[in-house]
Amino acid sequence: MIVAERKPLEEILESIKKYNKILILGCRGCVTVCSVGGEKEVSKLAEEMKLAREKEGRPIEILEKTLIRQCEVKYLEPLEEFKNKVEAVISLGCGVGINLIADLYPEVRIYPGVNTTFYGAKVEKGHWIEKCKGCGDCIIGKTAGLCPITRCAKNLLNGPCGGSQNGRCEIREDLPCVWHQIIERLKERGELEKLTEIWEPKDWRPAGGEGVREMIRK
């Protein structure tokens, strides 16, 4: 899932400081699961913003709406009823949603209320860990299911660096060296010879090296 975190209140207030009537737009997708962009979070942000503006002596009117998803065109139709009623929109959806809205409604002044951070797995309540970079050319079939692009702080593809010690990363002591993990797992499987194979240099074009990516399913 896409993991995000809410922007600081001060940054959000600064982005809409010249407006007096706005819409806060939530999303019931990934950002609801990670508790930053669902209905509860929309209402919470609205209250925080109203209180802050009242303290400044500049009250603000805030409308609230949470869509099924902001990343699909068909679910954006409810915006039609709001686009002429407000001066600006704060989106609590991920970067995909806010970009789609900006494309479809160029007349709407839309501002992000969250920072999109990574593709992560929920490992326990309130805890997500990055698992994928979305590079467009998955290689974990060669590395025992462990992604060095995501998990190696240096994104190394040719084995561990000289700085890792006792299975730990030299950049972050709390981070396991993924290449140590890969080697140990391949040893356990009796497949260590996989690391003697010569890999072609990674083609970074599928990762966005040629600009915006798209997929058309026929």
Coordinates of C-alpha atoms in Angstrom, one line a residue:
M1 CA 0.0 0.0 0.0
I2 CA 1.0 3.6 -0.4
V3 CA 2.0 5.1 3.0
A4 CA 1.8 8.8 3.7
E5 CA 2.1 11.2 6.7
R6 CA 0.3 14.4 7.3
K7 CA 2.1 17.7 6.7
P8 CA 2.6 20.0 9.6
L9 CA -0.4 22.2 10.4
E10 CA 1.7 25.3 10.0
E11 CA 2.7 24.3 6.4
I12 CA -0.9 23.6 5.5
L13 CA -2.1 26.9 6.9
E14 CA 0.5 28.8 5.0
S15 CA -0.5 27.2 1.7
I16 CA -4.1 28.5 2.1
K17 CA -3.5 31.7 4.0
K18 CA -5.2 33.9 1.4
Y19 CA -8.4 31.8 1.2
N20 CA -11.5 32.0 3.4
K21 CA -13.5 29.0 2.2
I22 CA -11.9 25.7 1.4
L23 CA -12.7 22.0 1.0
I24 CA -10.7 19.3 2.8
L25 CA -10.8 16.2 0.6
G26 CA -10.1 12.8 2.1
C27 CA -9.7 9.3 0.5
R28 CA -11.0 5.9 1.7
G29 CA -8.0 4.1 0.2
C30 CA -4.5 3.7 1.5
V31 CA -4.4 6.9 3.4
T32 CA -7.4 5.8 5.5
V33 CA -5.6 2.5 6.4
C34 CA -2.5 4.4 7.6
S35 CA -4.7 6.9 9.4
V36 CA -3.8 10.1 7.7
G37 CA -6.5 10.8 5.1
G38 CA -9.8 9.2 6.1
E39 CA -13.0 10.8 7.4
K40 CA -11.7 11.1 10.9
E41 CA -8.5 12.8 9.8
V42 CA -10.5 15.2 7.5
S43 CA -12.6 16.3 10.5
K44 CA -9.6 16.5 12.8
L45 CA -7.7 18.7 10.4
A46 CA -10.7 20.9 9.8
E47 CA -11.1 21.6 13.5
E48 CA -7.4 22.3 13.9
M49 CA -7.4 24.8 11.0
K50 CA -10.6 26.5 12.2
L51 CA -9.1 27.0 15.7
A52 CA -5.8 28.3 14.3
R53 CA -7.5 30.8 12.0
E54 CA -9.9 32.0 14.8
K55 CA -6.8 32.7 17.0
E56 CA -5.5 34.8 14.1
G57 CA -8.8 36.7 13.9
R58 CA -9.4 35.3 10.4
P59 CA -12.2 32.7 10.6
I60 CA -12.3 30.2 7.8
E61 CA -15.2 28.2 6.4
I62 CA -14.3 24.6 5.7
L63 CA -16.3 22.0 3.9
E64 CA -15.5 18.3 4.2
K65 CA -15.7 15.4 1.8
T66 CA -14.1 11.9 1.6
L67 CA -14.1 10.0 -1.7
I68 CA -14.0 6.3 -2.2
R69 CA -10.6 6.8 -4.0
Q70 CA -8.9 9.9 -5.3
C71 CA -6.8 7.9 -7.8
E72 CA -9.6 6.8 -10.1
V73 CA -11.4 9.2 -12.5
K74 CA -14.9 7.7 -11.8
Y75 CA -14.7 8.5 -8.1
L76 CA -13.9 12.1 -8.6
E77 CA -17.3 13.1 -9.8
P78 CA -18.4 14.5 -6.4
L79 CA -15.9 17.2 -6.9
E80 CA -18.3 18.8 -9.4
E81 CA -20.5 20.0 -6.6
F82 CA -17.7 21.7 -4.8
K83 CA -15.4 23.2 -7.4
N84 CA -17.4 26.4 -7.7
K85 CA -18.2 26.6 -4.0
V86 CA -14.7 26.9 -2.5
E87 CA -11.6 28.9 -3.2
A88 CA -9.2 26.0 -2.7
V89 CA -8.9 22.3 -1.9
I90 CA -6.6 20.5 0.6
S91 CA -6.2 16.9 -0.4
L92 CA -5.4 14.3 2.1
G93 CA -5.0 11.7 -0.6
C94 CA -1.7 10.4 -1.9
G95 CA 0.3 12.1 -4.6
V96 CA -1.4 10.0 -7.2
G97 CA -4.8 11.4 -6.3
I98 CA -3.8 15.0 -6.0
N99 CA -2.1 14.9 -9.4
L100 CA -5.1 13.3 -11.0
I101 CA -7.4 16.0 -9.6
A102 CA -5.0 18.7 -10.8
D103 CA -5.1 17.2 -14.3
L104 CA -8.9 16.8 -14.5
Y105 CA -9.8 20.1 -12.7
P106 CA -7.1 22.6 -13.7
E107 CA -9.3 25.4 -12.5
V108 CA -9.2 24.1 -8.9
R109 CA -6.5 25.3 -6.7
I110 CA -5.4 22.1 -4.9
Y111 CA -2.8 21.8 -2.2
P112 CA -1.3 18.6 -0.6
G113 CA -2.1 18.0 3.1
V114 CA 0.1 14.9 3.3
N115 CA 3.5 13.8 2.1
T116 CA 3.5 10.5 0.2
T117 CA 6.4 8.5 1.6
F118 CA 6.7 4.9 0.4
Y119 CA 5.1 1.6 -0.7
G120 CA 4.9 -0.3 2.6
A121 CA 3.6 -3.3 4.4
K122 CA 1.6 -3.1 7.6
V123 CA 3.5 -5.4 10.1
E124 CA 1.5 -4.5 13.2
K125 CA -1.0 -1.8 14.3
G126 CA 0.5 1.6 13.5
H127 CA 3.7 0.2 12.0
W128 CA 4.5 0.2 8.3
I129 CA 7.8 -0.8 6.6
E130 CA 8.9 0.1 3.1
K131 CA 9.1 -3.0 0.9
C132 CA 9.2 -1.7 -2.7
K133 CA 10.5 1.2 -4.7
G134 CA 8.3 0.6 -7.8
C135 CA 11.4 0.3 -10.0
G136 CA 9.4 -1.4 -12.8
D137 CA 11.8 -4.4 -13.2
C138 CA 11.6 -6.7 -10.2
I139 CA 14.7 -8.7 -9.4
I140 CA 13.8 -10.4 -6.1
G141 CA 13.6 -13.8 -7.9
K142 CA 17.4 -13.6 -8.0
T143 CA 17.8 -12.4 -4.4
A144 CA 15.7 -14.9 -2.4
G145 CA 12.7 -12.6 -2.2
L146 CA 14.6 -9.6 -0.7
C147 CA 14.9 -6.4 -2.6
P148 CA 18.3 -4.7 -2.4
I149 CA 17.0 -1.6 -4.2
T150 CA 14.6 -0.9 -1.4
R151 CA 16.4 -2.4 1.6
C152 CA 20.0 -1.4 0.9
A153 CA 20.8 2.2 2.0
K154 CA 23.2 2.4 -1.0
N155 CA 20.9 0.6 -3.4
L156 CA 23.7 -1.8 -4.3
L157 CA 23.1 -4.6 -6.8
N158 CA 26.5 -6.3 -6.7
G159 CA 26.7 -7.5 -3.1
P160 CA 27.4 -6.0 0.3
C161 CA 29.6 -2.9 0.7
G162 CA 32.8 -3.0 2.7
G163 CA 31.2 -1.1 5.5
S164 CA 28.6 -3.6 6.8
Q165 CA 29.6 -5.3 10.0
N166 CA 28.0 -8.3 11.8
G167 CA 25.0 -8.2 9.4
R168 CA 24.2 -4.6 10.1
C169 CA 24.2 -1.6 7.7
E170 CA 27.0 1.0 8.1
I171 CA 24.6 3.8 7.4
R172 CA 22.0 2.8 10.0
E173 CA 22.9 0.5 12.8
D174 CA 19.3 -0.4 13.3
L175 CA 19.0 -1.6 9.7
P176 CA 20.0 -5.2 8.8
C177 CA 22.3 -5.5 5.8
V178 CA 20.0 -6.9 3.2
W179 CA 23.0 -8.4 1.3
H180 CA 24.0 -10.4 4.4
Q181 CA 20.4 -11.6 4.6
I182 CA 20.3 -12.5 0.9
I183 CA 23.6 -14.5 1.2
E184 CA 22.4 -16.3 4.3
R185 CA 19.0 -17.2 2.8
L186 CA 20.6 -18.5 -0.4
K187 CA 23.0 -20.6 1.6
E188 CA 20.1 -22.1 3.5
R189 CA 18.5 -23.0 0.2
G190 CA 21.6 -24.3 -1.3
E191 CA 21.4 -21.7 -4.1
L192 CA 24.4 -19.5 -3.4
E193 CA 25.6 -20.1 -6.9
K194 CA 22.9 -17.6 -8.0
L195 CA 25.2 -14.8 -6.9
T196 CA 27.9 -16.0 -9.3
E197 CA 25.7 -15.2 -12.3
I198 CA 26.6 -12.1 -14.1
W199 CA 23.7 -9.6 -14.2
E200 CA 23.1 -7.1 -17.0
P201 CA 23.5 -3.5 -15.8
K202 CA 20.1 -2.5 -14.4
D203 CA 17.9 -0.6 -16.9
W204 CA 16.4 2.3 -14.9
R205 CA 14.1 3.4 -17.6
P206 CA 11.1 1.4 -16.2
A207 CA 11.7 3.2 -12.9
G208 CA 10.8 6.5 -14.6
G209 CA 14.1 7.3 -16.3
E210 CA 12.1 8.3 -19.4
G211 CA 9.5 10.5 -17.7
V212 CA 5.9 9.7 -16.8
R213 CA 5.1 5.9 -16.9
E214 CA 1.8 4.5 -18.0
M215 CA 0.2 1.1 -18.5
I216 CA -2.6 0.3 -20.9
R217 CA -4.4 -3.0 -20.5
K218 CA -6.2 -4.3 -23.6

